[in-house]
Amino acid sequence: MKKGLIALALVLLVAGGAWWSSLDKDTRAVIAQMPTDSNVLFWSVEQRDAAFRALDSIPVLAEARVIEAGDAVYPLPAGEPLEIAMDPAQFMEDQRSAALVIVHDGEVVFEEYGLDFSAEGKWTSFSVAKSLTSTMVGAAIKDGAIASLDDPVTKYISGLEGSAYDDVSVEQLLTMTSGVQWNEDYTDPNSDVALFNQHEAEDGLDVTVSYMRNLPREAPAGEKWVYKTGETNLIGVLVSEATGEPLAEYLSEKVWGPFGMEQDATWLLGSTNHEIGGCCIQASTRDMARFGLFILGGGIAGDAEVLPEGWLDVATTKQAEIGSPGSGYGYQWWTNDDGTFAAQGIFGQGIFIDPERNLVIASNSNWPAATDPETVGLQRARFYQAVQEAVDAKAAVRAAPAE
């Protein structure tokens, strides 16, 4: 467990630390509420309220690498507001939402903020980052840095040789069907997802590789889907090793800069200086909506086709059964049989994309629990449906003949 952040601030202050003295009054107030435990799964709601907007601001919590934006900004003009049957204000209150941005036909038709957050702030993504990480696999294939999804992951990630990953392909890593045993129980302090960030890396190995190479196999590769944050971290290592670039810089080069994100973002780093591929991009909610538009537009940034032909058709449709009728898992995207798909992160982060309706919904929240599919999760799904119905009603009015 790492030292308390208030203690850190006092040390820096006594030492005349430039970092602490450079912060404004509001930022110092946020830091004063920050958690002393480095494991987010066991922070209080109040601690998370303070931390989720500032994870990249506290050196003792985690270092971060900048994802640089470009000079031009992709426009998000205001559009005609939707008449949503489900009250958005009540929805945001129930969800403990920090931000909700709805974009239809390229125009912002709803944008509101809560929890004292704003359009200028950056909120952490949690597992929404997984979908951005997988998209960089597509970019690396387009660039020729990754030869084939059928390649064994050991071709690109040194240190996995001789482990349960010997016969796992890049595609099986993307679909979380490696068959390697993993426990993602967010309520269990002894689960893999709770423990692997505390792991001390073996000499010369990335910290995620060091942890994952010791896991046993529970099923043949390709036969069983299990959600594994650790494997997305491996994907991040794979992209960095294949391209020779840090993941944040590659994302900036391929998407963040040329597509026109408005603000620099940051990506938290693990203890061995790789971006945490399965988590923790700090970005504005408007820029996360822009990423949804990048995907909705077929993966074109500026004048460049970033992804291989047909990549998104496969990545955003069901490639693995997850035991939920009507739903599935693609290449690190949650998929629905109606053609919609989403990036999702614990505590209520999300990008929902509906290609048929040309619709993107980006949201950031601080749910009371990491996951809660029967209450806030179900409510969010119903809100998405209410927005879709509002879009359909708007289209019907426009299509109706004039009297």
Coordinates of N, CA, C and O in Angstrom, one line a residue, residues 233-351:
N233 N -4.1 -5.4 -20.7 CA -2.8 -4.9 -20.4 C -1.7 -5.5 -21.3 O -0.8 -4.9 -21.8
L234 N -1.9 -6.8 -21.5 CA -0.9 -7.6 -22.4 C -1.1 -7.0 -23.8 O -0.1 -6.9 -24.5
I235 N -2.3 -6.7 -24.2 CA -2.5 -6.2 -25.6 C -1.8 -4.9 -25.7 O -1.1 -4.6 -26.8
G236 N -1.8 -4.0 -24.7 CA -1.1 -2.8 -24.7 C 0.4 -3.0 -24.9 O 1.1 -2.3 -25.6
V237 N 1.0 -4.0 -24.1 CA 2.4 -4.3 -24.3 C 2.7 -4.8 -25.7 O 3.7 -4.4 -26.3
L238 N 1.8 -5.6 -26.2 CA 2.0 -6.2 -27.6 C 2.1 -5.1 -28.6 O 2.9 -5.1 -29.5
V239 N 1.1 -4.1 -28.5 CA 1.2 -3.0 -29.5 C 2.4 -2.2 -29.4 O 3.1 -1.8 -30.4
S240 N 2.8 -1.9 -28.1 CA 4.1 -1.1 -27.9 C 5.3 -1.9 -28.4 O 6.2 -1.3 -29.1
E241 N 5.4 -3.2 -28.2 CA 6.5 -3.9 -28.6 C 6.5 -4.1 -30.1 O 7.6 -4.0 -30.8
A242 N 5.3 -4.2 -30.7 CA 5.3 -4.4 -32.2 C 5.6 -3.1 -32.9 O 6.3 -3.1 -34.0
T243 N 5.1 -2.0 -32.4 CA 5.3 -0.7 -33.1 C 6.6 0.0 -32.7 O 7.0 0.9 -33.5
G244 N 7.1 -0.4 -31.6 CA 8.3 0.4 -31.1 C 7.9 1.7 -30.5 O 8.8 2.5 -30.3
E245 N 6.7 2.0 -30.2 CA 6.2 3.3 -29.7 C 5.4 3.1 -28.4 O 4.7 2.1 -28.3
P246 N 5.5 4.0 -27.5 CA 4.6 3.9 -26.3 C 3.2 4.0 -26.8 O 2.9 4.7 -27.8
L247 N 2.3 3.4 -26.1 CA 0.9 3.3 -26.5 C 0.3 4.7 -26.6 O -0.5 4.9 -27.6
A248 N 0.5 5.5 -25.7 CA 0.0 6.9 -25.7 C 0.4 7.7 -26.9 O -0.4 8.4 -27.6
E249 N 1.7 7.5 -27.3 CA 2.2 8.2 -28.5 C 1.6 7.7 -29.8 O 1.3 8.4 -30.7
Y250 N 1.4 6.3 -29.8 CA 0.8 5.7 -31.0 C -0.7 6.1 -31.1 O -1.1 6.4 -32.3
L251 N -1.4 6.2 -30.0 CA -2.8 6.7 -30.1 C -2.9 8.1 -30.5 O -3.7 8.5 -31.3
S252 N -1.9 8.9 -30.1 CA -1.9 10.3 -30.5 C -1.6 10.5 -31.9 O -2.3 11.2 -32.7
E253 N -0.7 9.7 -32.4 CA -0.2 9.7 -33.8 C -1.4 9.3 -34.8 O -1.6 9.9 -35.8
K254 N -2.1 8.3 -34.3 CA -3.1 7.6 -35.2 C -4.5 8.3 -35.1 O -5.2 8.4 -36.1
V255 N -4.9 8.7 -33.9 CA -6.2 9.2 -33.7 C -6.3 10.5 -33.0 O -6.9 11.5 -33.6
W256 N -5.7 10.7 -31.9 CA -6.0 11.8 -31.0 C -5.6 13.1 -31.7 O -6.4 14.1 -31.7
G257 N -4.5 13.1 -32.4 CA -4.1 14.3 -33.1 C -4.8 14.5 -34.4 O -5.5 15.5 -34.6
P258 N -4.7 13.6 -35.4 CA -5.3 13.8 -36.7 C -6.8 13.8 -36.7 O -7.4 14.5 -37.6
F259 N -7.5 13.2 -35.8 CA -9.0 13.3 -35.8 C -9.5 14.6 -35.3 O -10.6 15.1 -35.7
G260 N -8.7 15.2 -34.4 CA -9.1 16.5 -33.9 C -9.7 16.6 -32.5 O -10.6 17.3 -32.2
M261 N -9.1 15.8 -31.6 CA -9.5 15.9 -30.2 C -9.1 17.3 -29.6 O -8.1 17.9 -30.0
E262 N -9.9 17.8 -28.7 CA -9.8 19.2 -28.3 C -8.7 19.4 -27.3 O -8.0 20.4 -27.2
Q263 N -8.5 18.4 -26.4 CA -7.6 18.5 -25.3 C -6.6 17.3 -25.3 O -6.9 16.2 -25.8
D264 N -5.4 17.6 -24.8 CA -4.5 16.5 -24.5 C -5.2 15.6 -23.5 O -5.9 16.0 -22.6
A265 N -4.9 14.3 -23.6 CA -5.3 13.3 -22.6 C -4.1 12.7 -22.0 O -3.0 13.1 -22.3
T266 N -4.3 11.9 -21.0 CA -3.2 11.2 -20.4 C -3.5 9.7 -20.2 O -4.7 9.3 -20.2
W267 N -2.5 8.9 -20.1 CA -2.7 7.4 -19.9 C -1.8 7.0 -18.7 O -0.6 7.2 -18.8
L268 N -2.4 6.5 -17.7 CA -1.6 6.0 -16.5 C -0.6 4.9 -16.9 O -1.0 4.0 -17.7
L269 N 0.5 4.9 -16.2 CA 1.5 3.9 -16.5 C 1.6 2.9 -15.4 O 1.4 3.2 -14.2
G270 N 1.9 1.7 -15.7 CA 2.3 0.7 -14.7 C 3.7 0.9 -14.2 O 4.4 1.8 -14.6
S271 N 4.1 0.0 -13.2 CA 5.3 0.2 -12.5 C 6.6 0.0 -13.4 O 7.7 0.5 -13.1
T272 N 6.4 -0.6 -14.6 CA 7.5 -0.8 -15.5 C 7.3 0.1 -16.8 O 7.9 -0.2 -17.8
N273 N 6.6 1.2 -16.7 CA 6.5 2.3 -17.6 C 5.8 1.9 -18.9 O 5.9 2.7 -19.9
H274 N 5.0 0.9 -18.9 CA 4.0 0.7 -20.0 C 2.7 1.3 -19.6 O 2.3 1.2 -18.4
E275 N 1.9 1.8 -20.6 CA 0.6 2.2 -20.3 C -0.3 1.1 -19.9 O 0.0 -0.1 -20.3
I276 N -1.2 1.3 -19.0 CA -2.1 0.3 -18.5 C -3.2 0.1 -19.5 O -4.2 0.8 -19.5
G277 N -3.0 -0.8 -20.4 CA -3.8 -0.9 -21.6 C -5.3 -1.2 -21.3 O -6.2 -0.8 -22.1
G278 N -5.6 -1.8 -20.1 CA -7.0 -2.1 -19.8 C -7.7 -1.0 -19.0 O -8.8 -1.2 -18.6
C279 N -7.0 0.1 -18.8 CA -7.6 1.1 -17.9 C -7.0 2.5 -18.2 O -6.0 2.6 -18.8
C280 N -7.7 3.5 -17.6 CA -7.1 4.7 -17.1 C -6.6 5.7 -18.1 O -5.4 6.1 -18.0
I281 N -7.4 6.0 -19.1 CA -7.2 7.2 -19.9 C -7.9 8.4 -19.3 O -9.1 8.3 -19.0
Q282 N -7.2 9.5 -19.0 CA -7.9 10.7 -18.5 C -8.2 11.6 -19.7 O -7.2 12.1 -20.3
A283 N -9.5 11.8 -20.0 CA -9.8 12.6 -21.1 C -11.1 13.3 -20.9 O -11.9 13.0 -20.0
S284 N -11.4 14.4 -21.6 CA -12.7 15.1 -21.5 C -13.8 14.2 -22.1 O -13.5 13.4 -23.0
T285 N -15.0 14.4 -21.6 CA -16.1 13.6 -22.1 C -16.4 13.9 -23.5 O -16.8 13.0 -24.3
R286 N -16.2 15.1 -23.9 CA -16.4 15.5 -25.3 C -15.5 14.8 -26.2 O -15.8 14.4 -27.3
D287 N -14.2 14.6 -25.8 CA -13.2 13.9 -26.6 C -13.5 12.4 -26.7 O -13.3 11.8 -27.7
M288 N -14.1 11.9 -25.6 CA -14.5 10.5 -25.7 C -15.7 10.3 -26.7 O -15.8 9.3 -27.4
A289 N -16.6 11.3 -26.7 CA -17.6 11.3 -27.7 C -17.0 11.4 -29.1 O -17.5 10.8 -30.1
R290 N -16.0 12.2 -29.3 CA -15.3 12.3 -30.6 C -14.7 10.9 -30.9 O -14.7 10.6 -32.1
F291 N -14.1 10.2 -30.0 CA -13.6 8.9 -30.3 C -14.8 8.0 -30.8 O -14.6 7.3 -31.8
G292 N -15.9 8.1 -30.2 CA -17.1 7.4 -30.7 C -17.4 7.8 -32.2 O -17.8 6.9 -33.0
L293 N -17.3 9.1 -32.5 CA -17.5 9.5 -33.9 C -16.4 9.0 -34.8 O -16.7 8.7 -36.0
F294 N -15.2 8.9 -34.3 CA -14.1 8.3 -35.1 C -14.5 6.9 -35.5 O -14.4 6.5 -36.7
I295 N -15.0 6.1 -34.6 CA -15.4 4.7 -34.8 C -16.6 4.7 -35.7 O -16.7 3.9 -36.7
L296 N -17.6 5.6 -35.4 CA -18.8 5.6 -36.2 C -18.5 6.0 -37.7 O -19.2 5.5 -38.6
G297 N -17.5 6.8 -37.9 CA -17.1 7.2 -39.3 C -16.2 6.2 -40.0 O -15.7 6.5 -41.1
G298 N -16.0 5.0 -39.4 CA -15.2 4.0 -40.1 C -13.7 4.0 -39.8 O -13.0 3.3 -40.5
G299 N -13.3 4.8 -38.8 CA -11.9 4.7 -38.4 C -11.0 5.6 -39.3 O -9.9 5.3 -39.6
I300 N -11.6 6.7 -39.8 CA -10.8 7.7 -40.6 C -10.5 8.9 -39.8 O -11.3 9.5 -39.2
A301 N -9.2 9.3 -39.8 CA -8.7 10.4 -39.0 C -8.0 11.3 -40.0 O -7.0 10.9 -40.6
G302 N -8.5 12.5 -40.1 CA -7.9 13.4 -41.2 C -8.2 12.8 -42.5 O -9.4 12.5 -42.9
D303 N -7.2 12.6 -43.3 CA -7.3 12.0 -44.6 C -6.9 10.5 -44.6 O -6.8 9.9 -45.6
A304 N -6.6 10.0 -43.4 CA -6.0 8.6 -43.3 C -7.0 7.6 -42.9 O -7.8 7.8 -42.0
E305 N -7.0 6.4 -43.5 CA -7.7 5.3 -43.0 C -6.8 4.6 -42.0 O -5.8 4.0 -42.4
V306 N -7.2 4.7 -40.8 CA -6.3 4.2 -39.7 C -6.4 2.7 -39.6 O -5.4 2.0 -39.2
L307 N -7.5 2.1 -39.9 CA -7.8 0.7 -39.6 C -7.9 -0.1 -40.9 O -8.3 0.4 -42.0
P308 N -7.6 -1.4 -40.9 CA -7.7 -2.2 -42.1 C -9.2 -2.3 -42.5 O -10.1 -2.2 -41.7
E309 N -9.3 -2.6 -43.8 CA -10.7 -2.7 -44.4 C -11.4 -3.9 -43.7 O -10.9 -5.0 -43.5
G310 N -12.6 -3.6 -43.2 CA -13.4 -4.6 -42.5 C -13.1 -4.8 -41.1 O -13.8 -5.6 -40.4
W311 N -12.1 -4.1 -40.5 CA -11.8 -4.3 -39.1 C -12.9 -4.0 -38.2 O -13.3 -4.8 -37.3
L312 N -13.6 -2.9 -38.3 CA -14.7 -2.5 -37.4 C -15.9 -3.4 -37.6 O -16.6 -3.7 -36.6
D313 N -16.1 -4.0 -38.8 CA -17.2 -4.9 -38.9 C -17.1 -6.1 -38.0 O -18.0 -6.7 -37.5
V314 N -15.8 -6.5 -37.8 CA -15.6 -7.7 -37.0 C -15.4 -7.3 -35.5 O -16.0 -7.9 -34.6
A315 N -14.6 -6.2 -35.3 CA -14.3 -5.8 -33.9 C -15.5 -5.4 -33.1 O -15.5 -5.6 -31.9
T316 N -16.6 -4.9 -33.7 CA -17.7 -4.4 -33.0 C -18.9 -5.3 -33.1 O -20.1 -4.9 -32.8
T317 N -18.7 -6.5 -33.5 CA -19.8 -7.5 -33.6 C -19.4 -8.7 -32.8 O -18.2 -8.9 -32.5
K318 N -20.3 -9.6 -32.4 CA -20.1 -10.7 -31.5 C -19.1 -11.7 -32.0 O -19.3 -12.3 -33.1
Q319 N -18.0 -11.8 -31.3 CA -17.0 -12.8 -31.6 C -16.9 -13.9 -30.5 O -16.3 -15.0 -30.8
A320 N -17.5 -13.6 -29.4 CA -17.5 -14.6 -28.3 C -18.8 -14.5 -27.5 O -19.4 -13.4 -27.3
E321 N -19.4 -15.6 -27.2 CA -20.6 -15.7 -26.4 C -20.2 -15.4 -24.9 O -19.2 -15.9 -24.4
I322 N -21.0 -14.6 -24.3 CA -20.7 -14.2 -22.9 C -21.8 -14.7 -21.9 O -21.8 -14.3 -20.7
G323 N -22.7 -15.5 -22.4 CA -23.8 -16.1 -21.5 C -24.9 -15.1 -21.3 O -25.7 -15.3 -20.4
S324 N -25.1 -14.1 -22.2 CA -26.2 -13.2 -22.1 C -26.9 -13.1 -23.4 O -26.3 -12.6 -24.4
P325 N -28.1 -13.6 -23.5 CA -28.8 -13.5 -24.8 C -28.9 -12.1 -25.4 O -29.2 -11.2 -24.7
G326 N -28.6 -12.0 -26.7 CA -28.7 -10.8 -27.4 C -27.4 -9.9 -27.3 O -27.3 -8.9 -27.9
S327 N -26.4 -10.4 -26.5 CA -25.2 -9.6 -26.3 C -24.0 -10.5 -26.6 O -24.1 -11.8 -26.6
G328 N -22.8 -9.9 -26.7 CA -21.6 -10.7 -26.9 C -20.4 -9.8 -26.7 O -20.5 -8.7 -26.2
Y329 N -19.3 -10.3 -27.1 CA -18.0 -9.6 -27.0 C -17.2 -9.6 -28.3 O -17.1 -10.7 -28.9
G330 N -16.8 -8.5 -28.8 CA -16.0 -8.4 -30.0 C -14.5 -8.3 -29.7 O -14.0 -9.0 -28.8
Y331 N -13.9 -7.4 -30.3 CA -12.5 -7.1 -30.0 C -12.4 -6.0 -29.0 O -12.2 -4.8 -29.2
Q332 N -12.7 -6.4 -27.7 CA -12.7 -5.4 -26.6 C -13.8 -4.4 -26.7 O -13.7 -3.3 -26.1
W333 N -14.9 -4.8 -27.4 CA -16.1 -4.0 -27.4 C -17.3 -4.9 -26.9 O -17.3 -6.1 -27.3
W334 N -18.2 -4.4 -26.1 CA -19.4 -5.1 -25.7 C -20.4 -4.9 -26.9 O -20.7 -3.8 -27.3
T335 N -20.9 -6.0 -27.4 CA -21.8 -5.9 -28.6 C -23.2 -6.4 -28.3 O -23.5 -7.1 -27.4
N336 N -24.1 -5.8 -29.1 CA -25.5 -6.2 -29.1 C -26.0 -6.7 -30.4 O -25.5 -6.2 -31.5
D337 N -26.9 -7.6 -30.5 CA -27.3 -8.2 -31.7 C -28.1 -7.3 -32.6 O -28.2 -7.5 -33.8
D338 N -28.5 -6.1 -32.1 CA -29.2 -5.1 -32.9 C -28.2 -4.2 -33.6 O -28.6 -3.3 -34.3
G339 N -26.9 -4.5 -33.5 CA -25.9 -3.7 -34.2 C -25.3 -2.6 -33.4 O -24.3 -1.9 -33.9
T340 N -25.8 -2.3 -32.2 CA -25.2 -1.3 -31.3 C -24.0 -2.0 -30.6 O -23.9 -3.2 -30.4
F341 N -23.1 -1.1 -30.0 CA -22.0 -1.7 -29.3 C -21.5 -0.6 -28.3 O -21.9 0.6 -28.5
A342 N -20.6 -1.0 -27.4 CA -20.2 0.0 -26.4 C -18.9 -0.3 -25.8 O -18.5 -1.5 -25.7
A343 N -18.2 0.7 -25.4 CA -17.0 0.7 -24.5 C -17.5 1.0 -23.1 O -18.3 1.9 -22.9
Q344 N -17.2 0.1 -22.1 CA -17.7 0.3 -20.8 C -16.6 0.2 -19.7 O -15.7 -0.6 -19.9
G345 N -16.7 1.0 -18.7 CA -15.7 0.9 -17.6 C -16.5 0.9 -16.3 O -17.6 1.4 -16.1
I346 N -15.8 0.3 -15.3 CA -16.4 0.2 -13.9 C -16.8 1.6 -13.4 O -16.2 2.6 -13.8
F347 N -17.7 1.7 -12.5 CA -18.2 2.9 -11.9 C -19.0 3.8 -12.8 O -19.2 4.9 -12.6
G348 N -19.4 3.2 -14.0 CA -20.3 3.9 -14.9 C -19.7 4.8 -16.0 O -20.4 5.7 -16.5
Q349 N -18.6 4.4 -16.5 CA -18.0 5.1 -17.7 C -18.5 4.4 -18.9 O -18.7 3.2 -19.0
G350 N -18.7 5.1 -20.0 CA -19.2 4.5 -21.2 C -19.1 5.3 -22.5 O -19.2 6.6 -22.4
I351 N -19.0 4.6 -23.6 CA -19.3 5.2 -24.9 C -20.2 4.2 -25.6 O -19.8 3.1 -25.9

